[in-house]
Structures are given as C-alpha cells and as structure tokens.
Short mmCIF file of C-alpha atoms and ligand atoms in Angstrom, two decimals:
data_model
loop_
_atom_site.label_atom_id
_atom_site.label_comp_id
_atom_site.label_asym_id
_atom_site.label_seq_id
_atom_site.Cartn_x
_atom_site.Cartn_y
_atom_site.Cartn_z
CA UNK A 793 -3.09 26.53 1.07
CA UNK A 794 -6.55 26.43 2.57
CA UNK A 795 -6.59 25.69 6.23
CA UNK A 796 -8.37 22.48 7.22
CA UNK A 797 -10.20 22.45 10.52
CA UNK A 798 -10.46 19.19 12.40
CA UNK A 799 -10.02 17.28 15.58
CA UNK A 800 -7.87 14.20 15.10
CA UNK A 801 -8.33 11.38 17.58
CA UNK A 802 -5.62 8.81 17.21
CA UNK A 803 -6.25 5.40 18.75
CA UNK A 804 -2.81 3.94 19.21
CA UNK A 805 -1.24 7.34 19.84
CA UNK A 806 1.79 5.87 21.60
CA UNK A 807 2.44 3.36 18.83
CA UNK A 808 5.08 2.97 16.24
CA UNK A 809 2.96 4.05 13.28
CA UNK A 810 1.90 7.24 15.03
CA UNK A 811 5.48 8.16 15.78
CA UNK A 812 7.03 7.10 12.48
CA UNK A 813 4.35 8.26 10.09
CA UNK A 814 1.39 10.14 11.52
CA UNK A 815 3.04 12.88 13.56
CA UNK A 816 5.62 13.69 10.88
CA UNK A 817 2.86 13.81 8.27
CA UNK A 818 0.72 16.13 10.39
CA UNK A 819 3.75 18.32 10.87
CA UNK A 820 4.39 18.48 7.14
CA UNK A 821 0.81 19.57 6.59
CA UNK A 822 1.33 22.17 9.30
CA UNK A 823 4.46 23.47 7.62
CA UNK A 824 2.57 23.78 4.34
CA UNK A 825 -0.30 25.64 5.97
CA UNK A 826 -3.00 22.98 5.55
CA UNK A 827 -3.08 22.81 9.32
CA UNK A 828 -2.74 26.14 11.04
CA UNK A 829 -4.55 27.25 14.15
CA UNK A 830 -7.79 25.38 14.00
CA UNK A 831 -6.75 21.82 14.63
CA UNK A 832 -6.15 19.63 17.66
CA UNK A 833 -4.97 16.09 18.14
CA UNK A 834 -5.95 13.71 20.91
CA UNK A 835 -3.62 10.77 21.28
CA UNK A 836 -5.06 7.81 23.15
CA UNK A 837 -3.66 4.53 24.41
CA UNK A 838 -3.85 2.43 27.55
CA UNK A 839 -0.84 3.85 29.33
CA UNK A 840 -0.95 6.96 31.49
CA UNK A 841 0.86 9.87 29.93
CA UNK A 842 0.67 13.58 30.60
CA UNK A 843 0.12 16.10 27.82
CA UNK A 844 3.64 17.34 28.38
CA UNK A 845 5.18 13.93 28.02
CA UNK A 846 3.09 13.25 24.93
CA UNK A 847 4.18 16.52 23.37
CA UNK A 848 7.80 15.60 23.95
CA UNK A 849 7.22 12.35 22.09
CA UNK A 850 5.60 14.26 19.24
CA UNK A 851 8.50 16.72 19.08
CA UNK A 852 10.93 13.85 19.10
CA UNK A 853 9.14 12.19 16.19
CA UNK A 854 9.52 15.28 13.99
CA UNK A 855 13.05 16.13 15.08
CA UNK A 856 14.56 15.59 11.63
CA UNK A 857 12.10 17.75 9.77
CA UNK A 858 11.45 20.69 12.07
CA UNK A 859 12.02 24.27 10.99
CA UNK A 860 13.00 25.36 14.49
CA UNK A 861 12.47 24.22 18.09
CA UNK A 862 9.91 27.02 18.56
CA UNK A 863 7.97 25.91 15.53
CA UNK A 864 7.95 22.32 16.78
CA UNK A 865 6.77 23.49 20.19
CA UNK A 866 3.96 25.52 18.67
CA UNK A 867 2.88 22.52 16.62
CA UNK A 868 3.02 20.19 19.62
CA UNK A 869 0.89 22.55 21.70
CA UNK A 870 -2.09 21.29 19.64
CA UNK A 871 -1.59 17.76 21.02
CA UNK A 872 -3.45 16.30 24.02
CA UNK A 873 -3.16 12.93 25.61
CA UNK A 874 -6.00 10.87 27.03
CA UNK A 875 -5.41 7.50 28.61
CA UNK A 876 -8.08 5.24 27.18
CA UNK A 877 -9.17 1.63 27.38
CA UNK A 878 -11.08 0.93 24.16
CA UNK A 879 -13.34 -1.63 25.82
CA UNK A 880 -14.38 0.60 28.72
CA UNK A 881 -17.50 2.55 27.75
CA UNK A 882 -16.97 5.16 30.46
CA UNK A 883 -13.69 6.14 28.91
CA UNK A 884 -15.55 7.30 25.83
CA UNK A 885 -17.44 9.79 27.98
CA UNK A 886 -14.17 11.30 29.14
CA UNK A 887 -12.98 11.37 25.56
CA UNK A 888 -16.18 13.04 24.49
CA UNK A 889 -15.80 15.80 27.08
CA UNK A 890 -12.27 16.49 25.97
CA UNK A 891 -13.29 16.39 22.31
CA UNK A 892 -16.11 18.87 22.83
CA UNK A 893 -13.86 21.15 24.84
CA UNK A 894 -11.19 21.17 22.14
CA UNK A 895 -13.82 21.59 19.47
CA UNK A 896 -14.94 24.77 21.13
CA UNK A 897 -11.50 26.05 22.02
CA UNK A 898 -10.12 25.59 18.49
CA UNK A 899 -13.43 26.26 16.70
CA UNK A 900 -13.38 23.02 14.79
CA UNK A 901 -17.02 23.11 13.65
CA UNK A 902 -17.57 19.51 14.69
CA UNK A 903 -15.11 18.13 12.13
CA UNK A 904 -13.69 14.85 13.41
CA UNK A 905 -11.21 12.43 12.04
CA UNK A 906 -10.80 9.20 14.00
CA UNK A 907 -7.62 7.33 13.21
CA UNK A 908 -7.51 3.66 14.21
CA UNK A 909 -3.82 2.83 14.37
CA UNK A 910 -4.07 -0.26 16.51
CA UNK A 911 -4.99 -3.93 16.40
CA UNK A 912 -7.96 -4.58 14.07
CA UNK A 913 -9.52 -6.65 16.88
CA UNK A 914 -10.64 -3.36 18.35
CA UNK A 915 -11.93 -1.62 15.22
CA UNK A 916 -15.46 -2.89 15.79
CA UNK A 917 -15.70 -1.96 19.45
CA UNK A 918 -14.18 1.48 18.92
CA UNK A 919 -16.47 2.45 16.09
CA UNK A 920 -19.49 1.17 17.99
CA UNK A 921 -18.61 3.18 21.09
CA UNK A 922 -17.83 6.29 19.10
CA UNK A 923 -21.40 6.16 17.90
CA UNK A 924 -23.12 4.93 21.07
CA UNK A 925 -21.34 7.42 23.31
CA UNK A 926 -22.04 10.31 20.95
CA UNK A 927 -18.54 11.18 19.84
CA UNK A 928 -19.82 11.49 16.31
CA UNK A 929 -20.98 15.03 15.79
CA UNK A 930 -24.10 16.11 13.98
CA UNK A 931 -22.51 19.17 12.48
CA UNK A 932 -19.19 18.90 10.61
CA UNK A 933 -17.68 15.77 9.09
CA UNK A 934 -16.89 12.50 10.83
CA UNK A 935 -14.38 10.26 9.13
CA UNK A 936 -12.77 7.03 10.19
CA UNK A 937 -9.32 6.05 8.95
CA UNK A 938 -8.49 2.39 9.30
CA UNK A 939 -5.11 0.76 9.06
CA UNK A 940 -4.52 -2.69 7.64
CA UNK A 941 -5.01 -5.59 7.96
CA UNK A 942 -8.68 -5.45 7.13
CA UNK A 943 -9.56 -9.00 8.17
CA UNK A 944 -7.54 -12.12 7.43
CA UNK A 945 -9.93 -13.62 4.89
CA UNK A 946 -13.22 -12.69 3.25
CA UNK A 947 -15.40 -13.88 6.15
CA UNK A 948 -13.49 -11.99 8.84
CA UNK A 949 -13.29 -8.89 6.65
CA UNK A 950 -17.05 -9.02 6.09
CA UNK A 951 -17.68 -9.36 9.81
CA UNK A 952 -15.39 -6.44 10.54
CA UNK A 953 -16.98 -4.36 7.84
CA UNK A 954 -20.47 -5.04 9.17
CA UNK A 955 -19.35 -3.99 12.64
CA UNK A 956 -17.94 -0.72 11.36
CA UNK A 957 -20.84 -0.08 9.02
CA UNK A 958 -23.20 -0.27 11.98
CA UNK A 959 -21.74 3.09 13.07
CA UNK A 960 -20.20 4.68 9.96
CA UNK A 961 -21.41 4.98 6.37
CA UNK A 962 -19.17 3.65 3.60
CA UNK A 963 -18.38 7.22 2.52
CA UNK A 964 -17.10 8.01 6.01
CA UNK A 965 -14.69 5.05 6.04
CA UNK A 966 -11.16 5.53 4.72
CA UNK A 967 -9.29 2.22 4.48
CA UNK A 968 -5.60 2.93 4.16
CA UNK A 969 -3.41 1.23 1.63
CA UNK A 970 -0.28 3.33 1.86
CA UNK A 971 0.83 2.23 -1.61
CA UNK A 972 -2.01 4.34 -3.02
CA UNK A 973 -0.37 7.39 -1.49
CA UNK A 974 2.95 6.77 -3.21
CA UNK A 975 3.90 9.33 -5.81
CA UNK A 976 4.73 6.81 -8.53
CA UNK A 977 1.70 4.63 -7.92
CA UNK A 978 -0.38 7.75 -8.48
CA UNK A 979 1.69 8.36 -11.58
CA UNK A 980 0.34 5.17 -13.21
CA UNK A 981 -2.85 7.00 -14.12
CA UNK A 982 -0.95 10.07 -15.32
CA UNK A 983 1.28 8.09 -17.65
CA UNK A 984 -1.63 6.04 -18.98
CA UNK A 985 -4.28 8.70 -19.40
CA UNK A 986 -2.02 11.62 -20.18
CA UNK A 987 -0.29 9.99 -23.16
CA UNK A 988 -2.18 8.72 -26.14
CA UNK A 989 0.86 6.83 -27.41
CA UNK A 990 0.79 4.80 -24.22
CA UNK A 991 -2.91 4.34 -23.67
CA UNK A 992 -3.58 3.41 -27.29
CA UNK A 993 -1.20 0.48 -26.91
CA UNK A 994 -2.31 -0.44 -23.41
CA UNK A 995 -4.00 -3.73 -24.26
CA UNK A 996 -3.49 -7.33 -25.25
CA UNK A 997 -2.77 -6.48 -28.88
CA UNK A 998 0.49 -4.76 -27.97
CA UNK A 999 1.41 -5.86 -24.47
CA UNK A 1000 2.91 -9.30 -23.98
CA UNK A 1001 3.05 -9.35 -20.21
CA UNK A 1002 3.35 -7.11 -17.17
CA UNK A 1003 5.77 -7.76 -14.33
CA UNK A 1004 5.35 -6.25 -10.89
CA UNK A 1005 8.12 -6.61 -8.34
CA UNK A 1006 7.94 -5.45 -4.73
CA UNK A 1007 11.27 -6.54 -3.41
CA UNK A 1008 12.40 -5.97 0.17
CA UNK A 1009 15.89 -6.58 1.46
CA UNK A 1010 14.96 -6.59 5.15
CA UNK A 1011 13.61 -9.64 6.93
CA UNK A 1012 10.62 -9.55 9.24
CA UNK A 1013 12.64 -7.71 11.91
CA UNK A 1014 10.65 -7.45 15.13
CA UNK A 1015 7.29 -8.11 13.47
CA UNK A 1016 7.58 -11.91 13.59
CA UNK A 1017 4.49 -12.28 15.80
CA UNK A 1018 2.20 -10.54 13.35
CA UNK A 1019 3.92 -11.79 10.24
CA UNK A 1020 3.86 -15.46 11.18
CA UNK A 1021 0.05 -15.37 11.21
CA UNK A 1022 -0.10 -13.36 8.02
CA UNK A 1023 2.52 -14.29 5.42
CA UNK A 1024 3.35 -12.47 2.22
CA UNK A 1025 0.09 -13.44 0.54
CA UNK A 1026 -2.05 -11.53 3.03
CA UNK A 1027 0.57 -8.91 3.85
CA UNK A 1028 1.27 -7.76 0.29
CA UNK A 1029 -0.87 -9.44 -2.39
CA UNK A 1030 -4.35 -8.91 -0.96
CA UNK A 1031 -3.79 -5.18 -0.67
CA UNK A 1032 -0.82 -3.46 -2.32
CA UNK A 1033 -0.29 -5.73 -5.33
CA UNK A 1034 -3.94 -6.17 -6.25
CA UNK A 1035 -4.39 -2.42 -5.89
CA UNK A 1036 -1.51 -1.79 -8.29
CA UNK A 1037 -2.96 -4.33 -10.70
CA UNK A 1038 -6.36 -2.64 -10.58
CA UNK A 1039 -4.76 0.70 -11.49
CA UNK A 1040 -2.81 -0.86 -14.35
CA UNK A 1041 -5.77 -2.81 -15.66
CA UNK A 1042 -8.76 -0.50 -15.19
CA UNK A 1043 -10.55 1.20 -18.07
CA UNK A 1044 -10.09 4.98 -18.36
CA UNK A 1045 -12.48 6.65 -15.93
CA UNK A 1046 -14.66 9.46 -17.25
CA UNK A 1047 -13.22 11.80 -14.63
CA UNK A 1048 -10.36 11.47 -12.17
CA UNK A 1049 -12.72 11.41 -9.23
CA UNK A 1050 -13.19 8.88 -6.50
CA UNK A 1051 -16.51 7.39 -7.62
CA UNK A 1052 -15.47 7.09 -11.25
CA UNK A 1053 -12.05 5.59 -10.53
CA UNK A 1054 -13.44 3.24 -7.95
CA UNK A 1055 -16.05 1.90 -10.36
CA UNK A 1056 -13.33 1.10 -12.89
CA UNK A 1057 -11.00 -0.46 -10.32
CA UNK A 1058 -13.75 -2.68 -9.03
CA UNK A 1059 -14.64 -3.78 -12.55
CA UNK A 1060 -11.01 -4.70 -13.19
CA UNK A 1061 -10.72 -6.63 -9.94
CA UNK A 1062 -13.92 -8.52 -10.67
CA UNK A 1063 -12.44 -9.61 -13.98
CA UNK A 1064 -9.41 -11.19 -12.30
CA UNK A 1065 -9.72 -14.90 -12.92
CA UNK A 1066 -10.32 -16.87 -9.72
CA UNK A 1067 -8.25 -20.03 -9.57
CA UNK A 1068 -9.76 -23.44 -9.14
CA UNK A 1069 -7.94 -25.21 -6.29
CA UNK A 1070 -6.08 -27.41 -8.78
CA UNK A 1071 -4.81 -24.34 -10.65
CA UNK A 1072 -3.10 -22.76 -7.67
CA UNK A 1073 0.12 -24.72 -7.99
CA UNK A 1074 0.60 -23.85 -11.66
CA UNK A 1075 0.00 -20.14 -11.08
CA UNK A 1076 1.45 -19.39 -7.69
CA UNK A 1077 4.82 -19.83 -6.01
CA UNK A 1078 5.59 -19.45 -2.34
CA UNK A 1079 8.87 -19.26 -0.53
CA UNK A 1080 10.47 -18.77 2.84
CA UNK A 1081 13.93 -17.38 3.42
CA UNK A 1082 16.66 -19.42 4.94
CA UNK A 1083 20.04 -18.14 6.11
CA UNK A 1084 22.10 -16.22 3.63
CA UNK A 1085 24.75 -18.07 1.68
CA UNK A 1086 27.11 -15.16 1.83
CA UNK A 1087 29.21 -15.19 5.00
CA UNK A 1088 29.91 -11.50 4.81
CA UNK A 1089 26.26 -10.67 5.26
CA UNK A 1090 25.42 -9.13 8.63
CA UNK A 1091 22.35 -11.14 9.38
CA UNK A 1092 22.62 -14.81 8.67
CA UNK A 1093 19.55 -16.29 10.26
CA UNK A 1094 16.65 -17.73 8.38
CA UNK A 1095 13.00 -16.86 8.94
CA UNK A 1096 12.43 -19.76 11.31
CA UNK A 1097 15.12 -18.39 13.61
CA UNK A 1098 13.49 -14.96 13.87
CA UNK A 1099 11.94 -13.80 17.14
CA UNK A 1100 8.29 -14.87 17.63
CA UNK A 1101 8.37 -17.18 14.65
CA UNK A 1102 7.58 -20.89 15.01
CA UNK A 1103 10.69 -23.04 14.43
CA UNK A 1104 8.74 -25.16 11.95
CA UNK A 1105 6.80 -22.25 10.49
CA UNK A 1106 5.01 -22.84 7.20
CA UNK A 1107 4.52 -19.13 6.64
CA UNK A 1108 5.62 -17.78 3.27
CA UNK A 1109 7.90 -14.74 3.16
CA UNK A 1110 7.85 -14.72 -0.64
CA UNK A 1111 5.08 -15.03 -3.13
CA UNK A 1112 5.04 -14.86 -6.91
CA UNK A 1113 2.20 -15.49 -9.25
CA UNK A 1114 0.55 -15.13 -12.57
CA UNK A 1115 -2.74 -13.29 -12.67
CA UNK A 1116 -5.07 -13.28 -15.63
CA UNK A 1117 -7.78 -10.79 -16.31
CA UNK A 1118 -10.72 -12.02 -18.28
CA UNK A 1119 -11.92 -9.01 -20.19
CA UNK A 1120 -11.62 -7.59 -23.68
CA UNK A 1121 -8.55 -5.52 -22.93
CA UNK A 1122 -6.45 -8.09 -21.14
CA UNK A 1123 -7.43 -11.54 -22.31
CA UNK A 1124 -4.39 -13.85 -22.08
CA UNK A 1125 -1.92 -11.14 -20.94
CA UNK A 1126 -0.19 -12.47 -17.83
CA UNK A 1127 0.31 -10.05 -14.95
CA UNK A 1128 3.24 -11.57 -13.09
CA UNK A 1129 4.07 -10.36 -9.64
CA UNK A 1130 6.62 -11.23 -6.96
CA UNK A 1131 7.27 -9.91 -3.52
CA UNK A 1132 9.38 -11.10 -0.67
CA UNK A 1133 11.48 -10.35 2.34
CA UNK A 1134 15.28 -10.66 2.44
CA UNK A 1135 15.64 -10.44 -1.31
CA UNK A 1136 18.75 -9.21 -3.08
CA UNK A 1137 17.72 -5.56 -3.21
CA UNK A 1138 15.00 -3.20 -2.06
CA UNK A 1139 13.02 -1.94 -5.00
CA UNK A 1140 9.53 -1.69 -6.38
CA UNK A 1141 9.03 -1.50 -10.11
CA UNK A 1142 6.62 -2.37 -12.87
CA UNK A 1143 7.93 -3.63 -16.20
CA UNK A 1144 5.57 -3.57 -19.14
CA UNK A 1145 6.81 -5.78 -21.93
CA UNK A 1146 5.45 -4.98 -25.38
CA UNK A 1147 5.07 -7.48 -28.19
CA UNK A 1148 7.80 -8.00 -30.71
CA UNK A 1149 7.52 -6.64 -34.21
CA UNK A 1150 6.33 -9.48 -36.50
CA UNK A 1151 9.60 -9.66 -38.44
CA UNK A 1152 13.19 -8.66 -37.71
CA UNK A 1153 14.31 -6.82 -40.88
CA UNK A 1154 17.79 -5.94 -39.64
CA UNK A 1155 21.21 -7.42 -40.15
CA UNK A 1156 21.17 -9.12 -36.78
CA UNK A 1157 18.07 -11.04 -37.78
CA UNK A 1158 19.13 -14.42 -36.51
CA UNK A 1159 17.22 -13.59 -33.32
CA UNK A 1160 14.02 -11.70 -32.68
CA UNK A 1161 14.49 -8.08 -31.63
CA UNK A 1162 14.40 -7.47 -27.90
CA UNK A 1163 10.99 -6.40 -26.65
CA UNK A 1164 10.26 -2.77 -25.85
CA UNK A 1165 9.98 -2.37 -22.12
CA UNK A 1166 8.37 0.49 -20.28
CA UNK A 1167 9.46 0.54 -16.67
CA UNK A 1168 7.79 2.49 -13.90
CA UNK A 1169 10.20 2.83 -10.97
CA UNK A 1170 8.17 3.21 -7.83
CA UNK A 1171 10.76 3.18 -5.07
CA UNK A 1172 13.36 3.93 -3.82
CA UNK A 1173 14.17 5.32 -7.27
CA UNK A 1174 11.23 7.16 -8.83
CA UNK A 1175 10.97 7.51 -12.58
CA UNK A 1176 10.44 5.85 -15.93
CA UNK A 1177 12.45 4.19 -18.62
CA UNK A 1178 11.66 2.98 -22.10
CA UNK A 1179 13.77 0.51 -24.02
CA UNK A 1180 13.79 0.98 -27.78
CA UNK A 1181 15.60 -0.74 -30.62
CA UNK A 1182 17.68 1.67 -32.69
CA UNK A 1183 20.34 1.50 -35.35
CA UNK A 1184 23.81 0.73 -34.14
CA UNK A 1185 26.36 3.24 -35.42
CA UNK A 1186 28.26 1.72 -38.32
CA UNK A 1187 28.07 0.70 -41.94
CA UNK A 1188 25.58 -2.09 -41.63
CA UNK A 1189 22.03 -2.15 -40.36
CA UNK A 1190 22.37 -3.80 -37.04
CA UNK A 1191 20.26 -2.71 -34.11
CA UNK A 1192 20.98 -2.07 -30.48
CA UNK A 1193 18.65 -1.42 -27.58
CA UNK A 1194 18.68 2.04 -26.06
CA UNK A 1195 17.21 2.96 -22.76
CA UNK A 1196 15.49 6.35 -22.48
CA UNK A 1197 15.39 7.09 -18.84
CA UNK A 1198 14.15 9.70 -16.45
CA UNK A 1199 14.75 9.25 -12.78
CA UNK A 1200 13.72 11.90 -10.29
CA UNK A 1201 16.72 13.36 -8.53
CA UNK A 1202 17.40 12.27 -4.98
CA UNK A 1203 16.45 15.77 -3.88
CA UNK A 1204 13.11 15.73 -5.69
CA UNK A 1205 12.33 12.32 -4.26
CA UNK A 1206 13.29 13.41 -0.76
CA UNK A 1207 11.06 16.48 -1.02
CA UNK A 1208 8.08 14.74 -2.54
CA UNK A 1209 5.19 14.36 -0.11
CA UNK A 1210 5.08 11.23 1.99
CA UNK A 1211 2.29 8.74 1.32
CA UNK A 1212 0.71 9.34 4.72
CA UNK A 1213 0.84 13.09 4.31
CA UNK A 1214 -1.09 12.88 1.05
CA UNK A 1215 -3.58 10.40 2.38
CA UNK A 1216 -4.35 12.40 5.52
CA UNK A 1217 -4.86 15.50 3.41
CA UNK A 1218 -7.13 13.56 1.03
CA UNK A 1219 -9.17 12.45 3.99
CA UNK A 1220 -9.43 16.01 5.30
CA UNK A 1221 -10.69 16.97 1.84
CA UNK A 1222 -13.20 14.13 1.82
CA UNK A 1223 -11.51 12.59 -1.21
CA UNK A 1224 -11.48 8.80 -1.04
CA UNK A 1225 -9.86 8.15 -4.42
CA UNK A 1226 -6.72 6.73 -2.86
CA UNK A 1227 -8.41 4.57 -0.26
CA UNK A 1228 -9.86 1.11 -0.73
CA UNK A 1229 -13.58 0.67 -0.99
CA UNK A 1230 -15.24 -2.32 0.65
CA UNK A 1231 -16.02 -3.89 -2.73
CA UNK A 1232 -12.32 -3.85 -3.59
CA UNK A 1233 -11.39 -5.41 -0.26
CA UNK A 1234 -14.06 -8.09 -0.65
CA UNK A 1235 -13.07 -9.00 -4.21
CA UNK A 1236 -9.38 -9.14 -3.29
CA UNK A 1237 -9.99 -11.45 -0.36
CA UNK A 1238 -12.05 -13.81 -2.48
CA UNK A 1239 -9.12 -14.14 -4.87
CA UNK A 1240 -6.61 -14.66 -2.05
CA UNK A 1241 -8.77 -17.08 -0.05
CA UNK A 1242 -8.67 -19.78 -2.75
CA UNK A 1243 -4.87 -19.72 -2.71
CA UNK A 1244 -4.61 -19.60 1.06
CA UNK A 1245 -6.96 -22.52 1.53
CA UNK A 1246 -5.08 -24.62 -0.96
CA UNK A 1247 -1.73 -23.79 0.59
CA UNK A 1248 -2.91 -24.40 4.13
CA UNK A 1249 -3.75 -27.97 3.19
CA UNK A 1250 -0.26 -28.81 1.97
CA UNK A 1251 3.00 -28.89 3.86
CA UNK A 1252 5.96 -27.44 2.05
CA UNK A 1253 9.62 -27.90 2.29
CA UNK A 1254 10.76 -24.58 3.73
CA UNK A 1255 13.11 -22.73 3.67
CA UNK A 1256 13.49 -22.71 -0.09
CA UNK A 1257 15.43 -19.55 -0.86
CA UNK A 1258 18.54 -18.03 0.59
CA UNK A 1259 18.53 -14.56 2.12
CA UNK A 1260 19.97 -12.21 -0.46
CA UNK A 1261 18.65 -14.12 -3.48
CA UNK A 1262 15.63 -13.20 -5.60
CA UNK A 1263 13.43 -15.96 -4.19
CA UNK A 1264 12.90 -19.63 -5.05
CA UNK A 1265 13.81 -20.86 -8.51
CA UNK A 1266 10.17 -21.75 -9.11
CA UNK A 1267 9.55 -18.03 -9.45
CA UNK A 1268 11.88 -17.93 -12.47
CA UNK A 1269 10.26 -21.06 -13.83
CA UNK A 1270 6.82 -19.48 -13.67
CA UNK A 1271 7.83 -17.12 -16.48
CA UNK A 1272 10.12 -19.47 -18.36
CA UNK A 1273 7.20 -21.86 -18.88
CA UNK A 1274 5.45 -19.07 -20.77
CA UNK A 1275 8.55 -18.10 -22.75
CA UNK A 1276 9.35 -15.01 -20.65
CA UNK A 1277 11.81 -14.06 -17.94
CA UNK A 1278 11.88 -11.52 -15.14
CA UNK A 1279 13.13 -8.33 -16.69
CA UNK A 1280 14.56 -6.97 -13.45
CA UNK A 1281 17.41 -9.12 -12.13
CA UNK A 1282 19.22 -7.26 -9.35
C1 LIG B 873 3.35 -3.17 4.74
C2 LIG B 873 3.69 -4.59 5.12
O1 LIG B 873 1.99 -3.07 4.40
O2 LIG B 873 4.15 -2.77 3.63
C3 LIG B 873 5.18 -4.73 5.39
O3 LIG B 873 2.95 -4.96 6.26
C4 LIG B 873 5.99 -4.20 4.24
O4 LIG B 873 5.51 -6.09 5.66
C5 LIG B 873 5.53 -2.81 3.87
O5 LIG B 873 7.34 -4.20 4.63
C6 LIG B 873 6.24 -2.32 2.62
O6 LIG B 873 5.97 -0.96 2.46
P1 LIG B 873 7.03 -0.01 1.76
O7 LIG B 873 6.35 1.31 1.72
O8 LIG B 873 8.25 -0.01 2.61
O9 LIG B 873 7.28 -0.60 0.43
#
C-alpha cells in the first residue's frame, strides 16, 4: 500500500470520538501500511496534557487491536499534544510552530489534514484562524474534515458554510456522514450498477415501494443534552437517511467518481417532493419512548427520565415517513423510512418490494402471490437476501416463497474496514465521493425544515411508544393506508 504523508491536527483530541474512532482508525491504516514513517498527529484540546500522557491515551484506545505493545508504542510516538483554546489567536501561533517543526521532521511536504471533532459552534472560528494565522500551507494539500451536525436548519447550515468557505474551498472540505463509509451502504452502488437484472428493474414499473429501517435498541444514554435539542429528525433523517435515499434513487453515474456521483445524488435529492405544511401529518410520524412494558428489561425509564432531558420534553426519539421522488424513475413509489431509539432490535436494513405479477396462475390463487423482496442488510448483519416464489414440492402446482440469502460471516464482518478508517483514507487520497457536498446538505435541510417547523408549532402527547417496541402504531398505519406493511418485524 502506498504510504500517505500528512500531518493530522485533531481538534477535540481528548474527546470521545477521537478515542473511540479516530485513533483506532489511524492505527488500522498504520497496520496496513498506508501510514508508515511520514505522518504525525497533533491532538489539541483545552486541558493541559503532556505528550507522554496523550500517547498513553492513544495506546489505550487501540488496546484491542494492537499487534504488540512495541508496535503500539511505535505508532504512538507519532502523536503530539498541544493544549489549545480555539478562540485564542495566539494559540494558533504555537500550533503553527509545532506543525512546521513536525512537517520538517517527518518530511510531510506541507500536507495537512485538520479534523474538527468538537462542537460545531467552533468550526467557523477554527477555520478562520487556521487561515489567518497561516496554518494552511502553500505547498501540499490542506483538507478539513468536519463532524456532524452541520447546522440545525438550513439558515444555520448556510451561515456555518459561509464561515468555513471564507477559509477553505469546497473541494478542501470533507463533511463526514459515517454511514457513507459503511461497507453495505457502499454496496448499494455495486448491487445496482453491477447487475443488469437489478438495475433494469430499478424503477417505478417494477418496484412497489422501498423500506428503510435504522433501528437502535439503545436509548440516548449520556447524550441527552445534545439529543434533546436535536431529535431523531435532525440526528438521523437530515443526514444518514437522506444520503441512503440519494444512493438508492440516483441515476447511474457515468463513472464511479466523486464529481459524477455527487451530481447524480444532488439531482435525486432535488427531486424529493417538499411537503406543504398541511401534508406533514399525513406523511410523517414522530414518537418518543416511554418506559418499557417488560419488567425483565434492565432499563425501564422513559426518555423524559433520562439525564439532561427536560421532564416535559417534546423531542422525538422516533421518526417514520413517506418520501416521494418526483422524477421519471420514481414517480409514485413511496420510500418509507423509520428510525428510533430503544426499539426492539438493533438493525439497519433496506427492503425493496417489487410489484406483483399481474395474475396468480397457481393452485393457491385465492390470494395474490407474495411480493419479491430484495433486502440489503447493512448492520450488524451484512449481506443480501432475495425472496422468490417457487413451486412447492408435491403433486399440485402450489407455490411457496424461498429466501436466497447471503450473509457475510461474523469473521468477514469483523475484519471489514471500519467506516472511519475508509473515510480517513479517502480524505488522504483526496477522494470526496463518500462525503457530503454542500448542495446535498442544503437540499436535505430544506426538506427537513418544513417538517420541523410544522412539528414545533404543535404539542404532542408523548411518550407514545414503549421501549422495546417498534415505535408508535402510527408508523404501521402509514404503510397500511397505502396497502403495504413493514416487511421487517423484529
Ligand atoms: C449518529 C447519531 O450520527 O449515528 C446517533 O448521532 C446514532 O444518535 C448513530 O446512534 C448511529 O450510528 P450507527 O453507526 O451506530 O448506526
């Protein structure tokens, strides 16, 4: 593997994301030889840490995946800590000195990757100071990776984008949506564009509806403070779900390259029908978890009892909806989605329901044949299945539904690259295919804002689903009204 040379500066270097995802991902790239000798990492945060202490933290974060203690030590020797207050301009001078020193020491050719893993309130000020205080090099590449949330509505996202764009060009900005780094989300394009039998039927003539479920069994845990100001709509629909929909709905790109794919994704997102305020209720369902009904469950409290959550919170922890895409390919094909916390089971999957044959010719013809379903299992199981109607063994001509299934083995799944690992490598390669462009962010917020505004003007009777269920009954009703039902019922 070709060695990538870069200086990583991580803002929020003491944080949870850095420890859980970034350091392990950098280590995996190190193990695979993408990072070798010519790289260095500066971790910054407010608190005062020494390099030694920081390196211990790094080693601790990769404990489960290290080859040997010596290897971990060698990796960690590339890490440096710099206490940094993002609002203090002088601190950027110190950071610049250290950056230049490491650049020379490790011969990094001016390649810099700035990772903003902290509150978005600071994204603007950091990017401005990086430019004003000359941390951006003139040789080499300068790339900015930004974590979510990117604004909380269109206006705030636009403001944030303008702030960042004052210092970085769009092609230097890498907005993370970690779902785009998931193996099976990337597989959507492979299964569509690698198989004519699939792609030729991938339209409203053959597909009845598409169902996307992102189900989580955990509650908000210790993230109540953030979550109570966000809710499932902003936390999951604006980014992950609309991104998945754009990949499912887009036209085939001419090449699998960032510009081409992006153009098609944006076109698909622009075709998503915006609701009028009076259409929100008919198309969208929201929910909030209450205590579980099952006494044996470990955690019985409802959302309103969680830490840092208002006792009368109106925040939704569940959202389901029906999205329509007004273009030639998808006219009148509902894209249903649902996502929520404290649901019956953790699992993300996409079910594509094909249209029925026009006539049931078989002995069991008192009912229509079951629909063919193609399922893409995204996580924790990874794989595909296809349900087909076949002849039942016997003298007559009755049918039964068979499920052809391939699920990656637990070992394959465990060894497949982590989303963050892939995304960091993409960024090092200057490949922004699996990051979200500003136009995608803007279009998604415009869709979400209509719903949010409508919901914010109405009080709801929460909680309306029990922990451990699959959400409020209105989510079932959403499909029943159209003559469908959720295919996945854990
Ligand atoms: C994050 C949300 O973006 O995605 C979390 O903020 C959510 O609330 C998480 O739990 C889900 O990601 P994954 O990879 O566990 O499905």
